[in-house]
Amino acid sequence: MAVGGNFAAQGLGANYEGGITAFVVVTCVVAAMGGLLFGYDLGISGGVTSMDDFLLKFFPSVYHSTKDGSVQESQYCKYDNHLLTLFTSSLYLAALVASFAASKVTRVYGRKISMFLGGLAFLIGAILNGIAMNITVLIIGRLLLGVGVGFANQSVPVYLSEMAPPKIRGALNIGFQMAITIGILVANFVNYGTAQIKGGWGWRVSLALAAVPAILMTVGSVFLPDTPNSIIERGHREEAKRMLQKVRGTEHVDHEFQDLVQASEAASKVQHPWRNIFERRYRPQLVICFLVPFFQQFTGINVIMFYAPVLFKTLGFGDNASLISSAISGIVNVVATLVSIFSVDKFGRRGLFLEGGIQMIICQIAVGALIGANFGVDGEGSFSKVEANLLLALICLYVAAFAWSWGPLGWLVPSEICPLEIRSAGQAINVSVNMLFTFIIAQGFLSMLCQMKFGLFFFFAGFVVVMTIFIFFFLPETKNVPIEEMNRVWKAHWFWGKYIPDEALIGEDP
C-alpha cells in the first residue's frame, strides 16, 4: 500500500506530504464537541444526584435516608437505591444500543450525518430533562441523551483519526478526550453554582444546560466536511482527492490518496464487516477493541467521575465541600489530559499506559487503606482535615494517571488499529463494550460500595494490575504509523504475528 521505510524496525510510517493545516485543526475542534456532550453528562449526573431538591422530588426515600438520623445506615450504604442508579446508568444502556445503529449510519452515510443525529438526540434529551415533572420523563430524557452519546462516540473518534496527519494523529484524537474532561469540569462548576440557587430548581438548570454542547455539535456538524476516507468509501473519488488536498494544504497528495483508494477497494470487497472482524486475521483488532474499553471501565474511574460528589459526601465532606472537591479533581483531569496530548506522539502509547497503570495501582491501594482505617467495615467514622486533604490528593493523583493513560488511549488505540474494512465494526465494539461496562459499573457501584466497603478500591486496583501486564505483553507501539500500514506492526509482534497472513502485507513495500 505504501512505502513502509524499514517499518517494523523503526516504527515509522510512510512520509506523506502536507502539514498541519488550520482547516484540519478547526474541523477537529468542532468534531470533538461530541466529547463535550459526553463529559458534561458524566459530570452533571453525579452532582445532581447529590442535590437535596432533586432527591426530594424524584427519590424521596434516598433523601430521607441521607437526612433522617432515625434511619441507621452505614456511611457506605446511604445512597444505595436502584432507581437512583438507573437514572445515571440508563443513558449508557441507550448508548450501547444506539452505537450499533450508528455504526451502520457512519459507514453508509458518512461520519458527519452520524454526528448531526447524535447532537439532535442529545438536544431533545436535555430539554426533556430540564422540564421533567416526573421520573418517567426524566428517564426518557436520559435515554435520548444516551442515543446522542452512542452516535457521537461512534463517529467522532473515527472522524478525528481519519482527518489527522499520521504525525499528530494521537494529539488530535485526544482532542476528543480533552473535550470530555472539559465537559466534566464545566459540569462540576455548573453544579456548584446551581446548588446555591434557593428556589429548589437549580438541578433543572444543570440538566437543561446540556443543550449548549448539543447545539454546538448539531450546528457544527452541518458545516463540517466529510473525511476523504468516507467520501471514497461512498464512491466519489475526485471530490475525495480535492478534500484531501484541502485537508493537507498541498496539491501533492497522490501517494496518500492512492493508499486510501487501495484501502477502500480492499474494504469494499468486504460485504460483512461484522463477520469479518471474527476472522483469524483480525484477531488482534478484535481482542484489543474488546479488552481496552473493558479494562478502561475497570480502572474504576467512572466511580470517581459519576459519583465524586456523592462519594465525598458519603465520606463526610459537607455539601459544598463535596462539589468543590469534585471540581478540583476535574481541573486535574483537564491538565493531565493536556500532558498526554503533548506526549502521546513523542513517547508513544505504551509508555503512557504503563506509567499511568502503576500510578493508579499505588493510589487506589492507598485510598482503600485510608478509608478502611477510618471507617472500618461498619462504616462508622469520619476524616480529620489532614486525612480529608490526603484523600483528595490521592484521588487527584489517581485521576491524573488515568487522564494521561487509559482515558485518552482507551479511545485512541481502538480507533487507529482497525483497517477500513472492519473499522466501523471495530469502533462499534469499542463503544458498545465501553457503554455496557459503564452501565454495569454505574448500576452496581453504590451497591458494591455498600457490600464491599473500602475493599472496592482494592478490587479495582487488582484489575489495573491485570491490564498493565496485558499492555506490557500484548500491545505493540502504534505511534506515527499510518492507519493503512498497521498490519506490519502486528506481523512483527511476538504473539500476534502468527495471526497475520503474508498477503495482508502485499502492497506495503518493506
Short mmCIF file of N, CA, C and O in Angstrom, two decimals, residues 196-277:
data_model
loop_
_atom_site.label_atom_id
_atom_site.label_comp_id
_atom_site.label_asym_id
_atom_site.label_seq_id
_atom_site.Cartn_x
_atom_site.Cartn_y
_atom_site.Cartn_z
N GLN A 196 -26.39 26.55 44.70
CA GLN A 196 -26.60 27.74 45.55
C GLN A 196 -27.98 28.38 45.31
O GLN A 196 -28.39 29.26 46.05
N ILE A 197 -28.66 27.96 44.21
CA ILE A 197 -29.96 28.58 43.89
C ILE A 197 -30.98 28.17 44.96
O ILE A 197 -31.13 26.99 45.27
N LYS A 198 -31.70 29.17 45.49
CA LYS A 198 -32.53 28.90 46.66
C LYS A 198 -33.89 28.27 46.33
O LYS A 198 -34.46 27.55 47.11
N GLY A 199 -34.44 28.52 45.14
CA GLY A 199 -35.83 28.12 44.87
C GLY A 199 -36.06 26.63 44.67
O GLY A 199 -37.19 26.20 44.44
N GLY A 200 -35.00 25.83 44.72
CA GLY A 200 -35.21 24.38 44.57
C GLY A 200 -35.24 23.92 43.12
O GLY A 200 -35.60 22.79 42.83
N TRP A 201 -34.91 24.83 42.19
CA TRP A 201 -34.93 24.43 40.77
C TRP A 201 -33.53 24.46 40.15
O TRP A 201 -33.39 24.35 38.93
N GLY A 202 -32.49 24.54 40.97
CA GLY A 202 -31.12 24.59 40.44
C GLY A 202 -30.77 23.39 39.58
O GLY A 202 -30.10 23.50 38.55
N TRP A 203 -31.26 22.20 40.00
CA TRP A 203 -30.94 20.98 39.25
C TRP A 203 -31.48 21.04 37.83
O TRP A 203 -30.90 20.47 36.91
N ARG A 204 -32.61 21.78 37.63
CA ARG A 204 -33.16 21.91 36.26
C ARG A 204 -32.18 22.64 35.36
O ARG A 204 -31.99 22.29 34.19
N VAL A 205 -31.55 23.69 35.92
CA VAL A 205 -30.57 24.46 35.14
C VAL A 205 -29.40 23.54 34.75
O VAL A 205 -28.96 23.51 33.60
N SER A 206 -28.92 22.77 35.73
CA SER A 206 -27.81 21.85 35.47
C SER A 206 -28.12 20.91 34.31
O SER A 206 -27.32 20.73 33.39
N LEU A 207 -29.30 20.31 34.35
CA LEU A 207 -29.65 19.32 33.32
C LEU A 207 -29.94 19.98 31.98
O LEU A 207 -29.53 19.47 30.93
N ALA A 208 -30.63 21.13 31.99
CA ALA A 208 -31.01 21.77 30.73
C ALA A 208 -29.80 22.36 30.00
O ALA A 208 -29.79 22.45 28.76
N LEU A 209 -28.77 22.75 30.74
CA LEU A 209 -27.58 23.35 30.09
C LEU A 209 -26.84 22.36 29.18
O LEU A 209 -26.00 22.75 28.38
N ALA A 210 -27.19 21.07 29.29
CA ALA A 210 -26.60 20.08 28.36
C ALA A 210 -26.99 20.43 26.92
O ALA A 210 -26.35 19.97 25.96
N ALA A 211 -28.02 21.26 26.76
CA ALA A 211 -28.43 21.68 25.41
C ALA A 211 -27.34 22.50 24.73
O ALA A 211 -27.26 22.53 23.49
N VAL A 212 -26.49 23.18 25.50
CA VAL A 212 -25.46 24.04 24.89
C VAL A 212 -24.46 23.23 24.07
O VAL A 212 -24.29 23.49 22.87
N PRO A 213 -23.77 22.22 24.65
CA PRO A 213 -22.88 21.43 23.79
C PRO A 213 -23.62 20.71 22.67
O PRO A 213 -23.08 20.51 21.58
N ALA A 214 -24.91 20.35 22.91
CA ALA A 214 -25.69 19.67 21.87
C ALA A 214 -25.90 20.58 20.67
O ALA A 214 -25.76 20.17 19.51
N ILE A 215 -26.21 21.86 20.94
CA ILE A 215 -26.42 22.81 19.83
C ILE A 215 -25.10 23.03 19.09
O ILE A 215 -25.06 23.04 17.85
N LEU A 216 -24.00 23.18 19.85
CA LEU A 216 -22.69 23.38 19.21
C LEU A 216 -22.37 22.23 18.26
O LEU A 216 -21.91 22.44 17.13
N MET A 217 -22.64 21.01 18.69
CA MET A 217 -22.29 19.86 17.85
C MET A 217 -23.24 19.74 16.66
O MET A 217 -22.81 19.44 15.55
N THR A 218 -24.53 19.96 16.89
CA THR A 218 -25.51 19.80 15.81
C THR A 218 -25.24 20.83 14.71
O THR A 218 -25.17 20.49 13.52
N VAL A 219 -25.07 22.08 15.12
CA VAL A 219 -24.82 23.14 14.13
C VAL A 219 -23.44 22.94 13.49
O VAL A 219 -23.28 23.04 12.27
N GLY A 220 -22.44 22.62 14.33
CA GLY A 220 -21.09 22.42 13.81
C GLY A 220 -21.03 21.33 12.76
O GLY A 220 -20.38 21.47 11.72
N SER A 221 -21.75 20.23 13.00
CA SER A 221 -21.66 19.09 12.07
C SER A 221 -22.25 19.42 10.70
O SER A 221 -21.88 18.81 9.70
N VAL A 222 -23.18 20.40 10.65
CA VAL A 222 -23.74 20.80 9.35
C VAL A 222 -22.63 21.40 8.48
O VAL A 222 -22.59 21.19 7.26
N PHE A 223 -21.71 22.13 9.11
CA PHE A 223 -20.66 22.81 8.34
C PHE A 223 -19.38 21.99 8.18
O PHE A 223 -18.49 22.39 7.43
N LEU A 224 -19.29 20.86 8.88
CA LEU A 224 -18.07 20.05 8.78
C LEU A 224 -17.99 19.35 7.43
O LEU A 224 -19.00 18.89 6.92
N PRO A 225 -16.78 19.23 6.87
CA PRO A 225 -16.63 18.40 5.67
C PRO A 225 -16.58 16.93 6.10
O PRO A 225 -16.26 16.63 7.25
N ASP A 226 -16.89 16.02 5.16
CA ASP A 226 -16.69 14.62 5.48
C ASP A 226 -15.24 14.24 5.25
O ASP A 226 -14.50 14.95 4.57
N THR A 227 -14.79 13.12 5.82
CA THR A 227 -13.38 12.75 5.68
C THR A 227 -13.13 12.16 4.29
O THR A 227 -14.02 11.55 3.71
N PRO A 228 -11.90 12.35 3.75
CA PRO A 228 -11.59 11.77 2.44
C PRO A 228 -11.89 10.26 2.41
O PRO A 228 -12.44 9.75 1.43
N ASN A 229 -11.56 9.55 3.49
CA ASN A 229 -11.82 8.10 3.56
C ASN A 229 -13.29 7.80 3.33
O ASN A 229 -13.66 6.89 2.59
N SER A 230 -14.14 8.59 4.01
CA SER A 230 -15.58 8.35 3.95
C SER A 230 -16.13 8.69 2.56
O SER A 230 -17.01 8.00 2.04
N ILE A 231 -15.59 9.74 1.93
CA ILE A 231 -16.05 10.14 0.58
C ILE A 231 -15.67 9.07 -0.44
O ILE A 231 -16.46 8.70 -1.31
N ILE A 232 -14.44 8.52 -0.31
CA ILE A 232 -14.01 7.43 -1.21
C ILE A 232 -14.90 6.21 -0.98
O ILE A 232 -15.36 5.58 -1.93
N GLU A 233 -15.17 5.93 0.27
CA GLU A 233 -15.99 4.76 0.63
C GLU A 233 -17.35 4.82 -0.05
O GLU A 233 -17.95 3.81 -0.38
N ARG A 234 -17.84 6.06 -0.26
CA ARG A 234 -19.16 6.23 -0.89
C ARG A 234 -19.05 6.47 -2.39
O ARG A 234 -20.01 6.83 -3.05
N GLY A 235 -17.81 6.32 -2.94
CA GLY A 235 -17.63 6.29 -4.40
C GLY A 235 -17.33 7.61 -5.10
O GLY A 235 -17.36 7.68 -6.33
N HIS A 236 -17.03 8.69 -4.37
CA HIS A 236 -16.76 9.98 -5.02
C HIS A 236 -15.27 10.31 -4.96
O HIS A 236 -14.83 11.09 -4.12
N ARG A 237 -14.50 9.73 -5.87
CA ARG A 237 -13.04 9.84 -5.74
C ARG A 237 -12.49 11.24 -6.00
O ARG A 237 -11.59 11.68 -5.29
N GLU A 238 -12.99 11.90 -7.04
CA GLU A 238 -12.47 13.25 -7.36
C GLU A 238 -12.71 14.20 -6.21
O GLU A 238 -11.82 14.96 -5.80
N GLU A 239 -13.92 14.14 -5.67
CA GLU A 239 -14.28 15.00 -4.53
C GLU A 239 -13.36 14.68 -3.34
O GLU A 239 -12.89 15.57 -2.62
N ALA A 240 -13.09 13.38 -3.15
CA ALA A 240 -12.24 12.95 -2.03
C ALA A 240 -10.83 13.50 -2.20
O ALA A 240 -10.20 13.94 -1.23
N LYS A 241 -10.33 13.50 -3.44
CA LYS A 241 -8.97 13.99 -3.68
C LYS A 241 -8.89 15.49 -3.38
O LYS A 241 -7.94 15.96 -2.75
N ARG A 242 -9.91 16.22 -3.83
CA ARG A 242 -9.93 17.68 -3.54
C ARG A 242 -9.97 17.92 -2.04
O ARG A 242 -9.28 18.80 -1.52
N MET A 243 -10.76 17.10 -1.33
CA MET A 243 -10.85 17.26 0.12
C MET A 243 -9.51 16.97 0.78
O MET A 243 -9.08 17.69 1.69
N LEU A 244 -8.83 15.92 0.31
CA LEU A 244 -7.53 15.56 0.88
C LEU A 244 -6.52 16.69 0.66
O LEU A 244 -5.74 17.03 1.55
N GLN A 245 -6.57 17.31 -0.54
CA GLN A 245 -5.65 18.43 -0.82
C GLN A 245 -5.93 19.60 0.13
O GLN A 245 -5.00 20.25 0.63
N LYS A 246 -7.21 19.83 0.38
CA LYS A 246 -7.60 20.93 1.27
C LYS A 246 -7.16 20.63 2.72
O LYS A 246 -6.62 21.48 3.42
N VAL A 247 -7.38 19.37 3.12
CA VAL A 247 -7.05 18.96 4.49
C VAL A 247 -5.54 19.02 4.74
O VAL A 247 -5.08 19.43 5.80
N ARG A 248 -4.76 18.58 3.75
CA ARG A 248 -3.30 18.53 3.93
C ARG A 248 -2.59 19.82 3.52
O ARG A 248 -1.40 19.97 3.75
N GLY A 249 -3.33 20.72 2.86
CA GLY A 249 -2.74 22.00 2.49
C GLY A 249 -1.70 21.91 1.39
O GLY A 249 -0.77 22.72 1.34
N THR A 250 -1.81 20.91 0.51
CA THR A 250 -0.85 20.77 -0.59
C THR A 250 -1.54 20.06 -1.76
O THR A 250 -2.50 19.30 -1.56
N GLU A 251 -1.05 20.35 -2.98
CA GLU A 251 -1.58 19.66 -4.16
C GLU A 251 -1.04 18.23 -4.25
O GLU A 251 -1.62 17.38 -4.91
N HIS A 252 0.11 17.98 -3.60
CA HIS A 252 0.82 16.71 -3.80
C HIS A 252 0.36 15.66 -2.79
O HIS A 252 1.04 15.41 -1.79
N VAL A 253 -0.79 15.10 -3.07
CA VAL A 253 -1.31 14.10 -2.13
C VAL A 253 -1.49 12.75 -2.81
O VAL A 253 -2.15 11.86 -2.25
N ASP A 254 -0.90 12.58 -4.01
CA ASP A 254 -1.15 11.35 -4.78
C ASP A 254 -0.81 10.09 -4.00
O ASP A 254 -1.54 9.10 -4.03
N HIS A 255 0.32 10.13 -3.29
CA HIS A 255 0.80 8.97 -2.55
C HIS A 255 -0.23 8.54 -1.50
O HIS A 255 -0.68 7.38 -1.45
N GLU A 256 -0.64 9.51 -0.67
CA GLU A 256 -1.60 9.19 0.39
C GLU A 256 -2.96 8.83 -0.21
O GLU A 256 -3.62 7.89 0.25
N PHE A 257 -3.35 9.55 -1.27
CA PHE A 257 -4.64 9.29 -1.91
C PHE A 257 -4.70 7.87 -2.45
O PHE A 257 -5.69 7.15 -2.29
N GLN A 258 -3.59 7.45 -3.07
CA GLN A 258 -3.52 6.10 -3.62
C GLN A 258 -3.69 5.05 -2.51
O GLN A 258 -4.39 4.05 -2.67
N ASP A 259 -3.04 5.31 -1.38
CA ASP A 259 -3.19 4.40 -0.23
C ASP A 259 -4.64 4.31 0.23
O ASP A 259 -5.15 3.23 0.52
N LEU A 260 -5.29 5.47 0.30
CA LEU A 260 -6.68 5.49 0.76
C LEU A 260 -7.58 4.73 -0.22
O LEU A 260 -8.47 3.98 0.19
N VAL A 261 -7.33 4.93 -1.52
CA VAL A 261 -8.14 4.25 -2.55
C VAL A 261 -7.93 2.75 -2.46
O VAL A 261 -8.90 1.96 -2.48
N GLN A 262 -6.67 2.33 -2.31
CA GLN A 262 -6.40 0.88 -2.22
C GLN A 262 -7.05 0.29 -0.97
O GLN A 262 -7.63 -0.79 -1.02
N ALA A 263 -6.95 1.02 0.13
CA ALA A 263 -7.57 0.54 1.38
C ALA A 263 -9.08 0.42 1.19
O ALA A 263 -9.71 -0.53 1.65
N SER A 264 -9.65 1.41 0.49
CA SER A 264 -11.09 1.42 0.27
C SER A 264 -11.53 0.29 -0.66
O SER A 264 -12.56 -0.35 -0.44
N GLU A 265 -10.70 0.03 -1.70
CA GLU A 265 -11.04 -1.07 -2.62
C GLU A 265 -11.02 -2.41 -1.89
O GLU A 265 -11.89 -3.26 -2.08
N ALA A 266 -10.00 -2.58 -1.04
CA ALA A 266 -9.94 -3.81 -0.26
C ALA A 266 -11.16 -3.90 0.66
O ALA A 266 -11.78 -4.96 0.81
N ALA A 267 -11.53 -2.75 1.22
CA ALA A 267 -12.66 -2.74 2.16
C ALA A 267 -13.98 -2.99 1.45
O ALA A 267 -14.88 -3.63 2.01
N SER A 268 -14.11 -2.50 0.20
CA SER A 268 -15.41 -2.63 -0.49
C SER A 268 -15.69 -4.07 -0.88
O SER A 268 -16.82 -4.45 -1.12
N LYS A 269 -14.64 -4.89 -0.92
CA LYS A 269 -14.85 -6.32 -1.22
C LYS A 269 -15.47 -7.01 0.00
O LYS A 269 -15.96 -8.12 -0.07
N VAL A 270 -15.41 -6.31 1.12
CA VAL A 270 -15.91 -6.90 2.36
C VAL A 270 -17.38 -6.51 2.52
O VAL A 270 -17.69 -5.35 2.76
N GLN A 271 -18.24 -7.48 2.38
CA GLN A 271 -19.67 -7.19 2.49
C GLN A 271 -20.12 -7.16 3.96
O GLN A 271 -21.05 -6.49 4.31
N HIS A 272 -19.43 -7.92 4.77
CA HIS A 272 -19.92 -8.10 6.15
C HIS A 272 -18.82 -7.81 7.16
O HIS A 272 -18.15 -8.73 7.61
N PRO A 273 -18.62 -6.52 7.51
CA PRO A 273 -17.55 -6.22 8.46
C PRO A 273 -17.71 -6.99 9.77
O PRO A 273 -16.75 -7.37 10.40
N TRP A 274 -18.98 -7.27 10.16
CA TRP A 274 -19.20 -7.97 11.43
C TRP A 274 -18.72 -9.41 11.37
O TRP A 274 -18.18 -9.94 12.32
N ARG A 275 -18.96 -10.06 10.18
CA ARG A 275 -18.49 -11.44 10.05
C ARG A 275 -16.96 -11.43 9.98
O ARG A 275 -16.28 -12.28 10.53
N ASN A 276 -16.44 -10.43 9.29
CA ASN A 276 -15.00 -10.37 9.05
C ASN A 276 -14.17 -10.18 10.30
O ASN A 276 -13.11 -10.75 10.44
N ILE A 277 -14.66 -9.33 11.19
CA ILE A 277 -13.83 -8.99 12.35
C ILE A 277 -13.60 -10.23 13.22
O ILE A 277 -12.67 -10.28 14.00
#
